[in-house]
Coordinates of N, CA and C in Angstrom, one line a residue:
Chain A
E197 N 92.6 89.8 112.1 CA 93.2 91.2 112.1 C 92.4 92.1 111.2
P198 N 92.1 93.3 111.7 CA 91.3 94.2 110.8 C 92.1 94.6 109.6
E199 N 91.3 94.9 108.5 CA 92.0 95.3 107.3 C 91.1 96.2 106.5
V200 N 91.8 97.0 105.6 CA 91.1 97.9 104.7 C 90.5 97.1 103.6
T201 N 89.3 97.3 103.2 CA 88.7 96.5 102.1 C 88.4 97.5 101.0
Q202 N 88.4 97.1 99.7 CA 88.1 97.9 98.6 C 87.2 97.1 97.6
T203 N 86.2 97.8 97.0 CA 85.4 97.3 96.0 C 85.2 98.3 94.9
P204 N 85.1 97.8 93.6 CA 85.4 96.4 93.2 C 86.9 96.2 93.1
S205 N 87.3 95.0 92.8 CA 88.7 94.7 92.6 C 89.2 95.2 91.3
H206 N 88.3 95.1 90.3 CA 88.6 95.6 88.9 C 87.4 96.3 88.4
Q207 N 87.6 97.5 87.8 CA 86.5 98.2 87.2 C 87.0 98.6 85.8
V208 N 86.1 98.3 84.8 CA 86.4 98.7 83.4 C 85.3 99.7 83.0
T209 N 85.8 100.8 82.4 CA 84.8 101.8 82.1 C 85.2 102.4 80.7
Q210 N 84.2 103.1 80.1 CA 84.5 103.8 78.9 C 84.9 105.2 79.2
M211 N 85.8 105.8 78.4 CA 86.3 107.1 78.6 C 85.1 108.1 78.7
G212 N 85.1 109.0 79.6 CA 84.1 110.0 79.8 C 83.0 109.6 80.8
Q213 N 83.0 108.3 81.2 CA 82.1 107.8 82.2 C 82.6 108.2 83.6
E214 N 81.6 108.2 84.5 CA 81.9 108.4 85.9 C 82.1 107.1 86.6
V215 N 83.1 107.0 87.5 CA 83.3 105.8 88.3 C 83.4 106.2 89.8
I216 N 82.9 105.3 90.6 CA 83.0 105.5 92.1 C 83.8 104.2 92.6
L217 N 84.9 104.5 93.3 CA 85.6 103.4 93.9 C 85.3 103.5 95.4
R218 N 85.1 102.3 96.0 CA 84.7 102.2 97.4 C 85.7 101.6 98.3
C219 N 85.8 102.1 99.5 CA 86.7 101.6 100.5 C 86.0 101.6 101.8
V220 N 86.4 100.6 102.6 CA 86.0 100.5 104.0 C 87.2 100.5 104.8
P221 N 87.6 101.7 105.4 CA 88.8 101.7 106.2 C 88.6 100.9 107.5
I222 N 89.7 100.7 108.2 CA 89.6 100.0 109.5 C 88.8 100.8 110.5
S223 N 88.0 100.2 111.3 CA 86.8 100.9 111.9 C 87.3 102.0 112.9
N224 N 88.3 101.9 113.6 CA 88.7 102.9 114.6 C 89.7 103.9 114.0
H225 N 89.9 103.9 112.7 CA 90.9 104.8 112.1 C 90.2 106.1 111.8
L226 N 91.0 107.2 111.8 CA 90.5 108.5 111.7 C 91.0 109.3 110.4
Y227 N 92.1 108.8 109.9 CA 92.7 109.4 108.7 C 92.6 108.5 107.5
F228 N 92.2 109.1 106.4 CA 91.9 108.3 105.2 C 92.6 108.9 104.0
Y229 N 93.0 108.0 103.1 CA 93.8 108.4 102.0 C 93.4 107.6 100.7
W230 N 93.7 108.3 99.6 CA 93.6 107.6 98.3 C 95.0 107.8 97.6
Y231 N 95.5 106.8 97.0 CA 96.7 106.8 96.2 C 96.4 106.1 94.9
R232 N 97.2 106.4 93.9 CA 97.1 105.6 92.7 C 98.5 105.2 92.3
Q233 N 98.5 104.1 91.5 CA 99.8 103.5 91.0 C 99.6 103.0 89.6
I234 N 100.1 103.8 88.7 CA 100.1 103.3 87.3 C 101.0 102.1 87.2
L235 N 100.6 101.2 86.3 CA 101.3 99.9 86.3 C 102.8 100.0 86.1
G236 N 103.5 99.4 87.1 CA 105.0 99.4 87.1 C 105.6 100.6 87.6
Q237 N 104.8 101.6 88.1 CA 105.4 102.8 88.5 C 105.2 103.0 90.0
K238 N 105.6 104.2 90.5 CA 105.5 104.4 91.9 C 104.1 104.7 92.4
V239 N 104.0 104.7 93.7 CA 102.7 105.0 94.3 C 102.6 106.6 94.4
E240 N 101.5 107.1 94.0 CA 101.3 108.6 94.0 C 100.2 109.0 95.0
F241 N 100.4 109.9 95.8 CA 99.4 110.5 96.8 C 98.4 111.2 96.0
L242 N 97.1 111.0 96.3 CA 96.0 111.8 95.7 C 95.4 112.8 96.7
V243 N 95.0 112.2 97.8 CA 94.2 113.0 98.8 C 94.3 112.4 100.2
S244 N 94.2 113.3 101.2 CA 94.0 112.8 102.6 C 92.7 113.4 103.1
F245 N 92.1 112.7 104.0 CA 90.8 113.1 104.5 C 90.7 112.9 106.0
Y246 N 90.3 113.9 106.7 CA 90.2 113.8 108.2 C 89.1 114.7 108.7
N247 N 88.3 114.2 109.6 CA 87.2 115.0 110.2 C 86.3 115.5 109.2
N248 N 85.9 114.6 108.3 CA 84.9 114.9 107.2 C 85.3 116.0 106.2
E249 N 86.6 116.2 106.1 CA 87.0 117.1 105.1 C 88.4 116.8 104.5
I250 N 88.7 117.3 103.3 CA 90.0 117.0 102.7 C 91.0 117.8 103.5
S251 N 92.1 117.2 103.9 CA 93.1 117.9 104.7 C 94.3 118.2 103.7
E252 N 94.5 117.5 102.7 CA 95.5 117.8 101.7 C 95.2 117.0 100.4
K253 N 95.6 117.6 99.3 CA 95.5 117.0 98.0 C 96.7 117.3 97.1
S254 N 96.9 116.4 96.2 CA 98.0 116.6 95.3 C 97.5 117.3 94.0
E255 N 98.5 117.7 93.2 CA 98.1 118.3 91.9 C 97.4 117.4 91.0
I256 N 97.5 116.1 91.2 CA 96.8 115.1 90.4 C 95.3 115.2 90.7
F257 N 94.9 115.5 91.9 CA 93.5 115.6 92.4 C 92.9 116.8 91.9
D258 N 92.4 116.9 90.7 CA 91.8 118.1 90.1 C 90.3 118.0 90.3
D259 N 89.6 118.9 89.6 CA 88.2 119.0 89.7 C 87.4 117.7 89.3
Q260 N 88.1 116.9 88.6 CA 87.4 115.6 88.2 C 87.3 114.6 89.3
F261 N 88.0 114.8 90.4 CA 88.1 113.9 91.5 C 87.3 114.5 92.7
S262 N 86.7 113.6 93.4 CA 86.1 114.0 94.7 C 86.1 112.8 95.6
V263 N 86.0 113.1 96.9 CA 86.0 112.1 97.9 C 84.8 112.4 98.8
E264 N 84.4 111.3 99.4 CA 83.2 111.4 100.3 C 83.2 110.3 101.4
R265 N 82.8 110.6 102.5 CA 82.5 109.6 103.6 C 81.1 109.6 103.9
P266 N 80.3 108.9 103.1 CA 78.8 109.1 103.1 C 78.2 108.6 104.4
D267 N 78.9 107.6 105.1 CA 78.4 107.1 106.4 C 79.5 106.8 107.3
G268 N 79.3 106.1 108.3 CA 80.4 105.9 109.3 C 81.4 104.9 108.9
S269 N 81.2 104.2 107.7 CA 82.2 103.2 107.4 C 82.8 103.3 106.0
N270 N 82.1 103.8 105.0 CA 82.6 103.9 103.6 C 83.4 105.2 103.4
F271 N 84.3 105.1 102.4 CA 85.1 106.2 102.0 C 85.2 106.0 100.5
T272 N 84.7 107.0 99.7 CA 84.7 106.8 98.3 C 85.5 107.8 97.5
L273 N 86.0 107.4 96.3 CA 86.6 108.2 95.4 C 85.8 108.2 94.1
K274 N 85.4 109.4 93.7 CA 84.7 109.5 92.4 C 85.5 110.2 91.4
I275 N 85.5 109.7 90.2 CA 86.1 110.3 89.1 C 85.0 110.7 88.1
R276 N 84.8 111.9 87.9 CA 83.6 112.4 87.2 C 83.6 112.0 85.7
S277 N 84.6 112.2 85.0 CA 84.7 111.9 83.6 C 86.0 111.3 83.3
T278 N 86.1 110.0 83.3 CA 87.3 109.3 83.2 C 88.1 109.6 81.9
K279 N 89.4 109.6 82.0 CA 90.3 109.7 80.8 C 91.1 108.5 80.7
L280 N 91.7 108.2 79.6 CA 92.5 107.0 79.4 C 93.7 107.0 80.4
E281 N 94.2 108.2 80.7 CA 95.3 108.2 81.7 C 95.0 108.0 83.1
D282 N 93.7 107.9 83.4 CA 93.2 107.5 84.7 C 93.4 106.0 85.0
S283 N 93.7 105.2 84.0 CA 93.9 103.8 84.2 C 95.0 103.6 85.1
A284 N 94.8 102.9 86.2 CA 95.8 102.7 87.3 C 95.2 101.8 88.3
M285 N 96.0 101.4 89.3 CA 95.5 100.8 90.5 C 95.3 101.9 91.5
Y286 N 94.1 101.9 92.2 CA 93.8 102.9 93.2 C 93.8 102.2 94.5
F287 N 94.6 102.7 95.4 CA 94.7 102.2 96.8 C 94.1 103.2 97.8
C288 N 93.3 102.6 98.6 CA 92.8 103.4 99.8 C 93.7 103.0 101.0
A289 N 93.9 103.9 101.9 CA 94.7 103.6 103.1 C 94.0 104.4 104.3
S290 N 94.3 103.8 105.5 CA 93.8 104.5 106.6 C 94.8 104.5 107.7
R291 N 94.7 105.4 108.7 CA 95.7 105.5 109.8 C 94.8 105.8 111.0
R292 N 95.3 105.3 112.2 CA 94.5 105.3 113.3 C 94.4 106.7 114.0
I293 N 95.5 107.2 114.4 CA 95.5 108.5 115.1 C 96.7 109.4 114.6
Q294 N 96.7 110.6 115.0 CA 97.8 111.5 114.5 C 99.2 111.0 114.8
Q295 N 99.3 110.4 116.0 CA 100.6 109.9 116.5 C 101.0 108.6 115.9
A296 N 100.1 107.9 115.2 CA 100.5 106.6 114.7 C 101.1 106.8 113.3
D297 N 102.2 106.1 113.1 CA 102.9 106.2 111.8 C 102.3 105.5 110.7
E298 N 101.8 104.3 111.0 CA 101.6 103.3 109.9 C 100.3 103.6 109.2
Q299 N 100.4 103.6 107.9 CA 99.2 103.6 107.0 C 98.9 102.2 106.6
F300 N 97.7 101.8 106.7 CA 97.3 100.4 106.3 C 96.6 100.6 104.9
F301 N 97.1 99.9 104.0 CA 96.6 99.9 102.6 C 95.6 98.8 102.3
G302 N 94.6 99.1 101.5 CA 93.7 98.1 101.0 C 94.3 97.4 99.8
P303 N 93.6 96.4 99.3 CA 94.1 95.6 98.2 C 94.1 96.3 96.9
G304 N 93.4 97.4 96.8 CA 93.4 98.2 95.5 C 92.2 97.8 94.6
T305 N 91.9 98.8 93.8 CA 90.9 98.6 92.7 C 91.7 98.9 91.4
R306 N 91.7 98.0 90.5 CA 92.3 98.2 89.2 C 91.3 98.9 88.3
L307 N 91.5 100.1 87.9 CA 90.6 100.8 87.0 C 91.2 100.8 85.6
T308 N 90.4 100.3 84.6 CA 90.8 100.3 83.2 C 89.8 101.2 82.5
V309 N 90.4 102.2 81.8 CA 89.5 103.1 81.0 C 89.8 102.9 79.5
L310 N 88.7 102.5 78.8 CA 88.8 102.2 77.4 C 88.5 103.3 76.5
Chain B
G82 N 108.4 120.4 92.4 CA 108.0 119.8 93.6 C 109.0 118.8 94.1
Q83 N 108.6 118.2 95.3 CA 109.5 117.3 95.9 C 109.7 116.0 95.1
Q84 N 110.9 115.5 94.9 CA 111.1 114.3 94.2 C 111.9 113.3 95.1
V85 N 111.5 112.1 95.1 CA 112.2 111.1 95.8 C 112.7 110.0 94.9
M86 N 114.0 109.8 94.8 CA 114.5 108.8 93.8 C 115.1 107.6 94.6
Q87 N 115.0 106.5 94.0 CA 115.7 105.3 94.6 C 116.6 104.6 93.6
I88 N 117.7 104.1 94.1 CA 118.6 103.3 93.3 C 119.0 102.0 94.0
P89 N 119.2 100.9 93.3 CA 118.9 100.7 91.9 C 117.4 100.6 91.6
Q90 N 117.0 100.6 90.4 CA 115.6 100.4 90.0 C 115.3 98.9 90.1
Y91 N 116.2 98.0 89.8 CA 116.1 96.6 89.9 C 117.3 96.0 90.5
Q92 N 117.1 94.9 91.3 CA 118.3 94.2 91.8 C 117.9 92.7 91.9
H93 N 118.8 92.0 91.2 CA 118.7 90.5 91.3 C 119.8 90.0 92.1
V94 N 119.5 89.2 93.1 CA 120.6 88.6 94.0 C 120.3 87.2 94.2
Q95 N 121.4 86.5 94.4 CA 121.4 85.1 94.8 C 120.8 85.0 96.2
E96 N 120.0 84.0 96.5 CA 119.5 83.8 97.9 C 120.7 83.7 98.8
G97 N 120.6 84.4 99.9 CA 121.7 84.4 100.9 C 122.6 85.7 100.7
E98 N 122.6 86.3 99.6 CA 123.4 87.5 99.4 C 122.7 88.7 100.1
D99 N 123.4 89.8 100.3 CA 122.8 91.0 100.9 C 122.3 91.9 99.8
F100 N 121.4 92.8 100.2 CA 120.7 93.7 99.3 C 120.6 95.1 100.0
T101 N 120.9 96.1 99.2 CA 120.7 97.5 99.7 C 120.0 98.4 98.7
T102 N 119.0 99.1 99.1 CA 118.4 100.1 98.3 C 118.6 101.5 98.9
Y103 N 118.8 102.5 98.1 CA 119.1 103.8 98.5 C 118.0 104.8 98.1
C104 N 117.7 105.7 98.9 CA 116.6 106.6 98.7 C 117.1 108.1 98.9
N105 N 116.9 108.9 97.9 CA 117.4 110.3 98.0 C 116.2 111.3 97.6
S106 N 116.1 112.3 98.5 CA 115.0 113.3 98.4 C 115.6 114.6 97.9
S107 N 114.9 115.3 97.1 CA 115.3 116.6 96.6 C 115.2 117.7 97.7
T108 N 114.4 117.4 98.7 CA 114.3 118.3 99.8 C 114.4 117.6 101.2
T109 N 114.6 118.4 102.2 CA 114.8 117.8 103.5 C 113.4 117.2 104.0
L110 N 113.5 116.1 104.6 CA 112.3 115.4 105.0 C 112.1 115.5 106.5
S111 N 110.9 115.5 107.0 CA 110.6 115.5 108.4 C 110.7 114.1 108.9
N112 N 110.3 113.1 108.1 CA 110.4 111.7 108.4 C 110.4 110.9 107.2
I113 N 110.7 109.7 107.3 CA 110.7 108.8 106.1 C 110.2 107.4 106.5
Q114 N 109.4 106.9 105.7 CA 108.8 105.5 105.9 C 109.3 104.6 104.8
W115 N 109.3 103.3 105.1 CA 109.6 102.3 104.1 C 108.4 101.3 104.0
Y116 N 108.1 101.0 102.8 CA 107.0 100.0 102.5 C 107.5 98.9 101.6
K117 N 106.9 97.8 101.7 CA 107.2 96.7 100.8 C 105.9 96.3 100.1
Q118 N 106.1 96.1 98.8 CA 105.0 95.7 97.9 C 105.3 94.4 97.2
R119 N 104.6 93.3 97.6 CA 104.8 92.1 96.9 C 104.2 92.2 95.5
P120 N 104.7 91.4 94.5 CA 104.1 91.4 93.2 C 102.6 91.2 93.2
G121 N 101.9 92.1 92.6 CA 100.4 92.0 92.6 C 99.8 92.4 93.9
G122 N 100.5 92.9 94.9 CA 100.0 93.2 96.2 C 99.9 94.7 96.4
H123 N 99.7 95.1 97.7 CA 99.6 96.4 98.1 C 100.7 96.8 99.0
P124 N 101.1 98.1 99.1 CA 102.2 98.5 100.0 C 101.9 98.1 101.5
V125 N 102.9 97.6 102.1 CA 102.8 97.2 103.5 C 103.9 98.0 104.3
F126 N 103.5 98.7 105.3 CA 104.4 99.5 106.1 C 105.4 98.6 106.8
L127 N 106.7 99.1 106.7 CA 107.8 98.4 107.4 C 108.2 99.2 108.6
I128 N 108.5 100.5 108.4 CA 109.1 101.3 109.5 C 109.0 102.8 109.2
Q129 N 109.2 103.6 110.3 CA 109.3 105.0 110.1 C 110.6 105.5 110.8
L130 N 111.3 106.4 110.2 CA 112.5 107.0 110.8 C 112.2 108.5 110.9
V131 N 112.6 109.1 112.0 CA 112.3 110.5 112.3 C 113.6 111.3 112.5
K132 N 114.5 110.8 113.3 CA 115.6 111.5 113.7 C 116.8 111.5 112.8
S133 N 117.5 112.6 112.7 CA 118.7 112.6 111.9 C 119.7 111.6 112.3
G134 N 120.2 110.8 111.3 CA 121.2 109.7 111.7 C 120.6 108.5 112.3
E135 N 119.3 108.4 112.4 CA 118.7 107.3 113.1 C 118.9 106.0 112.3
V136 N 119.1 104.9 113.1 CA 119.3 103.6 112.6 C 118.3 102.7 113.3
K137 N 117.5 101.9 112.6 CA 116.6 100.9 113.2 C 116.8 99.6 112.5
K138 N 116.6 98.5 113.3 CA 116.7 97.2 112.8 C 115.5 96.4 113.1
Q139 N 115.2 95.6 112.1 CA 114.1 94.6 112.2 C 114.6 93.3 111.7
K140 N 115.0 92.4 112.6 CA 115.6 91.1 112.2 C 116.7 91.3 111.2
R141 N 116.5 90.9 109.9 CA 117.6 91.0 108.9 C 117.6 92.4 108.2
L142 N 116.7 93.2 108.5 CA 116.5 94.5 107.8 C 117.1 95.6 108.7
T143 N 117.9 96.5 108.1 CA 118.5 97.7 108.8 C 118.1 98.9 108.0
F144 N 117.6 99.9 108.7 CA 117.1 101.1 108.0 C 118.0 102.3 108.6
Q145 N 118.4 103.2 107.7 CA 119.1 104.3 108.1 C 118.5 105.6 107.6
F146 N 118.5 106.7 108.4 CA 118.1 108.0 107.9 C 119.3 108.9 108.0
G147 N 119.6 109.6 106.9 CA 120.8 110.4 106.8 C 120.9 111.5 107.7
E148 N 122.1 112.0 107.9 CA 122.3 113.1 108.9 C 121.6 114.4 108.4
A149 N 121.5 114.6 107.1 CA 120.9 115.8 106.6 C 119.4 115.6 106.4
K150 N 118.9 114.4 106.7 CA 117.5 114.0 106.5 C 117.0 114.2 105.1
K151 N 117.9 113.9 104.1 CA 117.5 113.9 102.7 C 117.7 112.5 102.1
N152 N 118.3 111.6 102.8 CA 118.5 110.3 102.2 C 118.3 109.2 103.3
S153 N 118.1 108.0 102.7 CA 117.8 106.9 103.6 C 118.3 105.6 102.9
S154 N 118.4 104.5 103.6 CA 118.8 103.3 103.0 C 118.1 102.1 103.8
L155 N 117.9 101.1 103.0 CA 117.4 99.8 103.6 C 118.4 98.7 103.2
H156 N 118.9 98.0 104.1 CA 119.8 96.9 103.9 C 119.2 95.6 104.4
I157 N 119.2 94.6 103.6 CA 118.7 93.3 104.0 C 119.9 92.3 104.0
T158 N 120.1 91.7 105.1 CA 121.2 90.7 105.2 C 120.7 89.3 104.9
A159 N 121.5 88.6 104.1 CA 121.2 87.2 103.8 C 119.8 87.0 103.3
T160 N 119.5 87.5 102.1 CA 118.2 87.5 101.5 C 117.6 86.1 101.5
Q161 N 116.2 86.1 101.6 CA 115.5 84.9 101.5 C 114.4 85.1 100.4
T162 N 113.9 84.0 99.9 CA 112.9 84.1 98.8 C 111.7 85.0 99.2
T163 N 111.4 85.0 100.5 CA 110.3 85.8 101.0 C 110.5 87.3 100.9
D164 N 111.8 87.7 100.6 CA 112.1 89.1 100.5 C 111.7 89.7 99.2
V165 N 111.3 88.9 98.3 CA 111.0 89.3 96.9 C 109.9 90.4 97.0
G166 N 110.0 91.4 96.2 CA 109.1 92.5 96.1 C 109.7 93.8 95.7
T167 N 108.9 94.9 95.8 CA 109.4 96.2 95.5 C 109.4 97.0 96.8
Y168 N 110.6 97.6 97.1 CA 110.7 98.4 98.3 C 110.6 99.9 98.0
F169 N 109.7 100.5 98.7 CA 109.6 102.0 98.4 C 109.9 102.7 99.7
C170 N 110.6 103.8 99.6 CA 110.7 104.8 100.6 C 109.6 105.8 100.4
A171 N 109.2 106.5 101.4 CA 108.2 107.5 101.3 C 108.4 108.6 102.3
G172 N 108.5 109.8 101.9 CA 108.8 110.9 102.8 C 107.8 112.0 103.0
K173 N 107.8 112.6 104.1 CA 107.0 113.8 104.3 C 107.9 115.0 104.5
S174 N 107.5 116.1 103.8 CA 108.3 117.3 103.9 C 108.1 118.1 105.2
N175 N 107.0 118.0 105.8 CA 106.7 118.7 107.0 C 105.9 117.8 108.0
F176 N 106.1 118.0 109.2 CA 105.5 117.1 110.2 C 103.9 117.3 110.1
G177 N 103.5 118.5 109.8 CA 102.0 118.7 109.8 C 101.3 118.2 108.6
N178 N 102.1 117.9 107.6 CA 101.5 117.5 106.3 C 101.1 116.0 106.3
E179 N 100.1 115.7 105.5 CA 99.7 114.4 105.3 C 100.3 113.7 104.1
K180 N 100.8 114.5 103.1 CA 101.2 114.0 101.9 C 102.5 113.2 102.0
L181 N 102.4 111.9 101.6 CA 103.6 111.0 101.6 C 104.0 111.0 100.1
T182 N 105.3 111.4 99.9 CA 105.9 111.3 98.5 C 106.7 110.0 98.4
F183 N 106.2 109.1 97.6 CA 106.8 107.8 97.5 C 108.0 107.9 96.5
G184 N 109.0 107.1 96.8 CA 110.2 107.0 95.9 C 109.8 106.1 94.7
T185 N 110.8 106.0 93.8 CA 110.6 105.3 92.6 C 110.6 103.8 92.8
G186 N 111.1 103.3 93.9 CA 111.1 101.9 94.2 C 112.3 101.1 93.7
T187 N 112.6 100.1 94.4 CA 113.6 99.1 94.0 C 113.0 97.7 94.0
R188 N 113.0 97.1 92.8 CA 112.4 95.8 92.7 C 113.4 94.7 92.9
L189 N 113.2 93.9 94.0 CA 114.2 92.9 94.3 C 113.7 91.5 93.9
T190 N 114.5 90.8 93.1 CA 114.2 89.4 92.8 C 115.3 88.6 93.3
I191 N 115.0 87.4 93.7 CA 115.9 86.4 94.4 C 116.1 85.2 93.5
I192 N 117.3 84.9 93.2 CA 117.6 83.7 92.5 C 117.9 82.6 93.5
P193 N 117.1 81.5 93.5 CA 117.2 80.5 94.5 C 118.5 79.7 94.4

């Protein structure tokens, strides 16, 4: 069964460093998302992406964040200058078509900012 | 902004007992989804409800969407150890929007 994959599974970085989190959505999916989940808390929407552009973003997704689909398969989240409070699990998700309800989540990347 | 709260935050039940989690939104929702997250895992989609007063069943799970489309519930009958995890509701404020606002979650543990 197709699944969303994410790399790395765990990223440790120093405060102020740039990180890129990578995702490979399910191949025939058209809508892509990034969420974050601080340990023990709820899942928070960051951004949605469709047709090679951001369709919606939350107030969390400030100028330090950017997303890109550099080729036909990868979907990346870049954090330009990480802060301690960026430490969280970051989930990528994808959805097939507009009429489809289900978002398929990847296994997540745990980001630790020291 | 929109807030989605769930109660209870934690629920411990004996295996075989029933379980219910309640979800309340500060604003009217266009639809609501339910996800299950196993410990250490990622959210897995369970179901979507769209219509006011809608009720859907999946085996031992019953999902309801309130008449005012501001609340929802998930009821599990005769819990099993495989039901362990955190259950999140997630709502959209408008049909055209992509943003899913997740609830605070209810963590279910089962006492064998």
